[in-house]
Amino acid sequence: KEDTDISCFKPHVYHPEPFEGEGFVQPYTDSPLDNETIAENVYLDILNQAKKYVYIFTPYLIVDDVMRNALCMAAKRGVDVRIVTPGTPDKPTIFRLTRSNYPPLLRAGIRIYEYTPGFIHAKSYISDDEFGVVGSVNMDFRSLYLHFECGAWMYRTKAMKQVKADFLETLQSCREITLEDCKRVPVYRRLFWSVLRLFSPLM
């Protein structure tokens, strides 16, 4: 219960020379108890500010209207938005729900890829060689609203460039999904997907 001088704990006390490095890294957490959707806001901020590209890894693509609109609006204003999802599911129902979200995104000009070797569990955003996020936040209702999550926001760091290189390399092992692929899905299955979307906040 006293004011403490924290200057003695600063790193320059023990390391007076300038630190090597570039850019910034800001760790953050998100909690369902603080009435603020930090994880979603970080993703939305990247999408809304993007000028050239946004590359996304996500194991689950179960988005609400706010996130869907942000993704589509970014693509419609000319941003190269690409999303990689798993080609092999860990949960079949969630996999079908993820695929049910493809058509409106594809129609907006977003490019979607499925990782053919199997399941991919990475969660990351990279944008314009400037901004990036790596963390535990899936693009689904539970991660964005109900779970305790964490991430690291990056600005012009070497690690961010490595994440981008990994994304581009991973694309070589992916199959691009088209609207024609979605149209080939039987009608009864697409109807089932529509019903699944009603329950997406629970999945």
mmCIF file of C-alpha atoms in Angstrom, residues 58-183:
data_model
loop_
_atom_site.group_PDB
_atom_site.id
_atom_site.type_symbol
_atom_site.label_atom_id
_atom_site.label_comp_id
_atom_site.label_asym_id
_atom_site.label_seq_id
_atom_site.Cartn_x
_atom_site.Cartn_y
_atom_site.Cartn_z
ATOM 1 C CA THR A 58 -7.140 -20.586 -38.361
ATOM 2 C CA PRO A 59 -8.207 -24.139 -37.495
ATOM 3 C CA TYR A 60 -11.859 -23.063 -37.172
ATOM 4 C CA LEU A 61 -13.669 -20.500 -39.318
ATOM 5 C CA ILE A 62 -16.973 -19.898 -37.545
ATOM 6 C CA VAL A 63 -17.458 -16.153 -37.823
ATOM 7 C CA ASP A 64 -20.264 -13.835 -36.786
ATOM 8 C CA ASP A 65 -21.669 -10.983 -38.864
ATOM 9 C CA VAL A 66 -19.136 -8.454 -37.544
ATOM 10 C CA MET A 67 -16.098 -10.551 -38.439
ATOM 11 C CA ARG A 68 -17.584 -11.693 -41.754
ATOM 12 C CA ASN A 69 -18.278 -8.099 -42.779
ATOM 13 C CA ALA A 70 -14.752 -7.006 -41.853
ATOM 14 C CA LEU A 71 -13.238 -9.822 -43.911
ATOM 15 C CA CYS A 72 -15.484 -9.128 -46.895
ATOM 16 C CA MET A 73 -15.049 -5.352 -46.790
ATOM 17 C CA ALA A 74 -11.260 -5.741 -46.728
ATOM 18 C CA ALA A 75 -11.400 -7.957 -49.829
ATOM 19 C CA LYS A 76 -13.864 -5.661 -51.610
ATOM 20 C CA ARG A 77 -11.600 -2.651 -51.215
ATOM 21 C CA GLY A 78 -8.759 -4.556 -52.889
ATOM 22 C CA VAL A 79 -6.922 -6.209 -49.996
ATOM 23 C CA ASP A 80 -5.553 -9.678 -50.811
ATOM 24 C CA VAL A 81 -7.227 -11.703 -48.041
ATOM 25 C CA ARG A 82 -6.203 -15.355 -47.819
ATOM 26 C CA ILE A 83 -7.291 -17.875 -45.207
ATOM 27 C CA VAL A 84 -5.823 -21.330 -44.561
ATOM 28 C CA THR A 85 -7.981 -23.892 -42.756
ATOM 29 C CA PRO A 86 -7.437 -27.621 -42.120
ATOM 30 C CA GLY A 87 -8.012 -30.142 -44.866
ATOM 31 C CA THR A 88 -8.568 -32.897 -42.296
ATOM 32 C CA PRO A 89 -10.890 -32.252 -39.349
ATOM 33 C CA ASP A 90 -10.309 -32.886 -35.683
ATOM 34 C CA LYS A 91 -14.070 -32.470 -35.110
ATOM 35 C CA PRO A 92 -16.265 -33.414 -38.114
ATOM 36 C CA THR A 93 -19.198 -31.163 -37.160
ATOM 37 C CA ILE A 94 -16.939 -28.148 -36.672
ATOM 38 C CA PHE A 95 -15.270 -28.947 -39.998
ATOM 39 C CA ARG A 96 -18.652 -28.852 -41.770
ATOM 40 C CA LEU A 97 -19.518 -25.604 -40.018
ATOM 41 C CA THR A 98 -16.202 -24.095 -41.119
ATOM 42 C CA ARG A 99 -16.915 -25.069 -44.725
ATOM 43 C CA SER A 100 -20.420 -23.613 -44.524
ATOM 44 C CA ASN A 101 -18.818 -20.172 -44.103
ATOM 45 C CA TYR A 102 -16.824 -20.419 -47.334
ATOM 46 C CA PRO A 103 -19.380 -19.230 -49.966
ATOM 47 C CA PRO A 104 -20.040 -15.639 -48.766
ATOM 48 C CA LEU A 105 -16.316 -15.095 -48.223
ATOM 49 C CA LEU A 106 -15.409 -16.486 -51.635
ATOM 50 C CA ARG A 107 -18.039 -14.327 -53.317
ATOM 51 C CA ALA A 108 -16.425 -11.257 -51.734
ATOM 52 C CA GLY A 109 -13.068 -12.159 -53.300
ATOM 53 C CA ILE A 110 -11.386 -13.854 -50.336
ATOM 54 C CA ARG A 111 -9.145 -16.782 -51.234
ATOM 55 C CA ILE A 112 -9.516 -19.870 -49.048
ATOM 56 C CA TYR A 113 -7.137 -22.811 -48.868
ATOM 57 C CA GLU A 114 -7.312 -26.161 -47.106
ATOM 58 C CA TYR A 115 -4.113 -27.694 -45.777
ATOM 59 C CA THR A 116 -4.088 -31.063 -47.532
ATOM 60 C CA PRO A 117 -1.526 -32.968 -45.391
ATOM 61 C CA GLY A 118 -3.919 -32.854 -42.427
ATOM 62 C CA PHE A 119 -5.026 -30.731 -39.521
ATOM 63 C CA ILE A 120 -3.472 -27.303 -38.991
ATOM 64 C CA HIS A 121 -3.779 -25.685 -35.567
ATOM 65 C CA ALA A 122 -1.962 -22.379 -36.119
ATOM 66 C CA LYS A 123 -3.719 -19.092 -35.338
ATOM 67 C CA SER A 124 -2.087 -16.055 -36.897
ATOM 68 C CA TYR A 125 -2.690 -12.861 -38.857
ATOM 69 C CA ILE A 126 -0.062 -11.151 -41.007
ATOM 70 C CA SER A 127 -0.722 -7.856 -42.802
ATOM 71 C CA ASP A 128 1.208 -5.535 -45.124
ATOM 72 C CA ASP A 129 4.669 -6.591 -43.828
ATOM 73 C CA GLU A 130 3.908 -4.413 -40.797
ATOM 74 C CA PHE A 131 1.377 -6.013 -38.452
ATOM 75 C CA GLY A 132 1.048 -9.547 -37.189
ATOM 76 C CA VAL A 133 -0.552 -11.615 -34.443
ATOM 77 C CA VAL A 134 0.282 -15.084 -33.183
ATOM 78 C CA GLY A 135 -1.634 -16.610 -30.307
ATOM 79 C CA SER A 136 -4.334 -18.969 -29.115
ATOM 80 C CA VAL A 137 -7.346 -17.149 -30.596
ATOM 81 C CA ASN A 138 -9.415 -19.160 -33.064
ATOM 82 C CA MET A 139 -11.851 -17.432 -35.404
ATOM 83 C CA ASP A 140 -14.910 -18.811 -33.669
ATOM 84 C CA PHE A 141 -17.471 -17.628 -31.147
ATOM 85 C CA ARG A 142 -15.921 -19.440 -28.188
ATOM 86 C CA SER A 143 -12.442 -17.983 -28.640
ATOM 87 C CA LEU A 144 -13.646 -14.477 -29.422
ATOM 88 C CA TYR A 145 -16.279 -14.217 -26.687
ATOM 89 C CA LEU A 146 -16.204 -17.051 -24.136
ATOM 90 C CA HIS A 147 -12.643 -18.284 -23.592
ATOM 91 C CA PHE A 148 -9.575 -16.985 -21.807
ATOM 92 C CA GLU A 149 -7.096 -16.394 -24.642
ATOM 93 C CA CYS A 150 -3.710 -14.813 -25.242
ATOM 94 C CA GLY A 151 -1.671 -13.519 -28.131
ATOM 95 C CA ALA A 152 1.318 -11.455 -29.189
ATOM 96 C CA TRP A 153 0.785 -8.444 -31.445
ATOM 97 C CA MET A 154 3.820 -7.608 -33.597
ATOM 98 C CA TYR A 155 4.854 -4.511 -35.506
ATOM 99 C CA ARG A 156 7.717 -4.720 -38.021
ATOM 100 C CA THR A 157 9.539 -7.523 -36.234
ATOM 101 C CA LYS A 158 11.783 -10.242 -37.651
ATOM 102 C CA ALA A 159 9.462 -12.891 -36.223
ATOM 103 C CA MET A 160 6.569 -11.454 -38.206
ATOM 104 C CA LYS A 161 8.538 -11.858 -41.421
ATOM 105 C CA GLN A 162 9.197 -15.482 -40.492
ATOM 106 C CA VAL A 163 5.484 -16.088 -39.961
ATOM 107 C CA LYS A 164 4.767 -14.648 -43.402
ATOM 108 C CA ALA A 165 7.413 -16.874 -45.000
ATOM 109 C CA ASP A 166 5.889 -19.889 -43.250
ATOM 110 C CA PHE A 167 2.439 -18.953 -44.558
ATOM 111 C CA LEU A 168 3.637 -18.712 -48.157
ATOM 112 C CA GLU A 169 5.502 -22.005 -47.835
ATOM 113 C CA THR A 170 2.430 -23.690 -46.339
ATOM 114 C CA LEU A 171 0.336 -22.595 -49.339
ATOM 115 C CA GLN A 172 2.379 -25.021 -51.429
ATOM 116 C CA SER A 173 0.771 -27.856 -49.456
ATOM 117 C CA CYS A 174 -2.763 -26.492 -49.733
ATOM 118 C CA ARG A 175 -5.684 -26.869 -52.106
ATOM 119 C CA GLU A 176 -7.454 -23.668 -53.060
ATOM 120 C CA ILE A 177 -11.218 -23.796 -52.600
ATOM 121 C CA THR A 178 -13.455 -22.203 -55.238
ATOM 122 C CA LEU A 179 -17.144 -21.357 -55.460
ATOM 123 C CA GLU A 180 -17.488 -24.215 -57.920
ATOM 124 C CA ASP A 181 -16.260 -26.595 -55.220
ATOM 125 C CA CYS A 182 -18.970 -25.289 -52.904
ATOM 126 C CA LYS A 183 -21.661 -25.624 -55.582
#
